[in-house]
Short mmCIF file of C-alpha atoms in Angstrom, two decimals:
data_model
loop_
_atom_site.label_atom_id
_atom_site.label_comp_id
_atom_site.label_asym_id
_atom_site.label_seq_id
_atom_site.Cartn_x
_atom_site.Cartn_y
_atom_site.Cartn_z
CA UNK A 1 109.91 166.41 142.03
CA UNK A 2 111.73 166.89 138.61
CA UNK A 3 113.41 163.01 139.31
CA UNK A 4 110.26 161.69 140.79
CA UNK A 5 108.94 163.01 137.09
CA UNK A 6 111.89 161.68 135.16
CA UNK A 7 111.14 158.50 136.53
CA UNK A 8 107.95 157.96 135.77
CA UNK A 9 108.38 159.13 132.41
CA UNK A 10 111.59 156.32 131.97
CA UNK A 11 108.52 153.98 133.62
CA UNK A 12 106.18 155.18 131.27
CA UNK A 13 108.31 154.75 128.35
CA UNK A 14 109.08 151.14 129.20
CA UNK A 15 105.44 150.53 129.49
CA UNK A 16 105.15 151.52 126.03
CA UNK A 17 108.08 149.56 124.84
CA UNK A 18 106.89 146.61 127.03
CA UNK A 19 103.66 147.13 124.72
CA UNK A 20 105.02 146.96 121.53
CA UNK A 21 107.41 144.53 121.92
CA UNK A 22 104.00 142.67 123.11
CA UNK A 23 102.23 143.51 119.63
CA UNK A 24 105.50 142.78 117.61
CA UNK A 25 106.11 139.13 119.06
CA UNK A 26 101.81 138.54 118.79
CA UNK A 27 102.31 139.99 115.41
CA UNK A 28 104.80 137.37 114.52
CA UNK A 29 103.00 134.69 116.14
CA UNK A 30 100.36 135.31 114.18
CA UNK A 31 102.96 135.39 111.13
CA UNK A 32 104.18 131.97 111.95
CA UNK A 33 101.43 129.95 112.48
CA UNK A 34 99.60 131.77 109.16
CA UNK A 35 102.48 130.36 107.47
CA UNK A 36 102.43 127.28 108.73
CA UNK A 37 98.86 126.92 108.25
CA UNK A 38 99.85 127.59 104.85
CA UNK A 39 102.71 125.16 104.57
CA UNK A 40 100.65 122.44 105.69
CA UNK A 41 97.88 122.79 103.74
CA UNK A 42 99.89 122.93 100.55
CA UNK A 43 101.86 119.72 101.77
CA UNK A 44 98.03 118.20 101.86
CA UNK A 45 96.77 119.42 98.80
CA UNK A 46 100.47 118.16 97.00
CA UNK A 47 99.70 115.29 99.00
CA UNK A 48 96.19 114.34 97.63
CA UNK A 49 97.58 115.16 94.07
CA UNK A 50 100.54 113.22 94.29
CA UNK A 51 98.03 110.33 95.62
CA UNK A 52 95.75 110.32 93.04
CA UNK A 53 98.34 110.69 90.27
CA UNK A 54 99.86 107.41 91.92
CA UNK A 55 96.48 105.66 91.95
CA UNK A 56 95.59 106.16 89.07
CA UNK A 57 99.08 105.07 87.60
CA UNK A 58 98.52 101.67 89.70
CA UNK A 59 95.19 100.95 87.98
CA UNK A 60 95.87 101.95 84.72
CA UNK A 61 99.06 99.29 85.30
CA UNK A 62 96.98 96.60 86.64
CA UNK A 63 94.58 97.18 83.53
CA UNK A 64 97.53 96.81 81.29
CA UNK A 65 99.21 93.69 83.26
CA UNK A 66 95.59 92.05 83.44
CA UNK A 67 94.93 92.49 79.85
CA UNK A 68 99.03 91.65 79.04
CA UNK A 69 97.90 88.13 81.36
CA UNK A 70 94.71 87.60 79.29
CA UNK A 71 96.38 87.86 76.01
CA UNK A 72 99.24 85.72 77.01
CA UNK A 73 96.57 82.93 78.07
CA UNK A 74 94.84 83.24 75.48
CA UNK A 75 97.86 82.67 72.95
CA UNK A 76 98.73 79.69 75.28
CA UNK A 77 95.36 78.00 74.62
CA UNK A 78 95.74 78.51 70.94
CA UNK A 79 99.59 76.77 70.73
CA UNK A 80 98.15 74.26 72.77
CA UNK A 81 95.13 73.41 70.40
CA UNK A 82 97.61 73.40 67.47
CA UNK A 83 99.84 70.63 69.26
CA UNK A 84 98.82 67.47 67.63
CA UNK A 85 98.05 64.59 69.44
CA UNK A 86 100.25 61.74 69.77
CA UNK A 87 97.53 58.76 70.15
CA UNK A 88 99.93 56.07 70.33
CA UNK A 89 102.02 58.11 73.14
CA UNK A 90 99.08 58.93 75.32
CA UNK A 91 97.74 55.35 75.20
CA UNK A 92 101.29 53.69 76.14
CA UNK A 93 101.22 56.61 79.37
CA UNK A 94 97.35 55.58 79.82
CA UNK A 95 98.89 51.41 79.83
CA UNK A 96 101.63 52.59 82.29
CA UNK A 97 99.34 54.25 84.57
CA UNK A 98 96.85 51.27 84.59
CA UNK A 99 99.26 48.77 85.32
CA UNK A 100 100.57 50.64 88.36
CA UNK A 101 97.43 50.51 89.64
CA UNK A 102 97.40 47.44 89.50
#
């Protein structure tokens, strides 16, 4: 009987340490995929920052570049209404044009 006994003790004490090597790998399981919960939800939320940093870097850009355009239009227009005109030259081009018509 005493290695009938022995032996279910050595099978009772791999039970156990079937058991909590169970709990330890669930425990880490459970470790991971907190942590990667974690991970990824940071990498959205850096993400989402990192997004709205960007758009808002575009449209403050495009505010500049479309105010930059209007300026630079605007400063065309006036050159071009200080250019005097040439009567005689646009009449000889007007001539031209009217006898190719022709």
């Amino acid at each position: 009987m005493d290695s009938v006994d022995s032996i279910d003790k050595l099978v009772e004490i791999e039970r156990q340490a079937a058991a909590i090597i169970k709990e330890a790998e669930d425990k880490a399981s459970r470790i991971l995929l907190d942590a990667k919960n974690k991970s990824e939800s940071l990498l959205k939320d850096k993400l989402a920052e990192a997004r709205m940093k960007f758009e808002s870097d575009l449209a403050a850009s495009r505010d500049a570049l479309r105010t930059q355009t209007q300026k630079e239009i605007e400063d065309y227009k006036a050159s071009l209404k200080n250019i005097p005109l040439n009567q005689t030259a646009l009449s000889a081009a007007l001539e031209g044009l009217l006898k190719q018509e022709a």
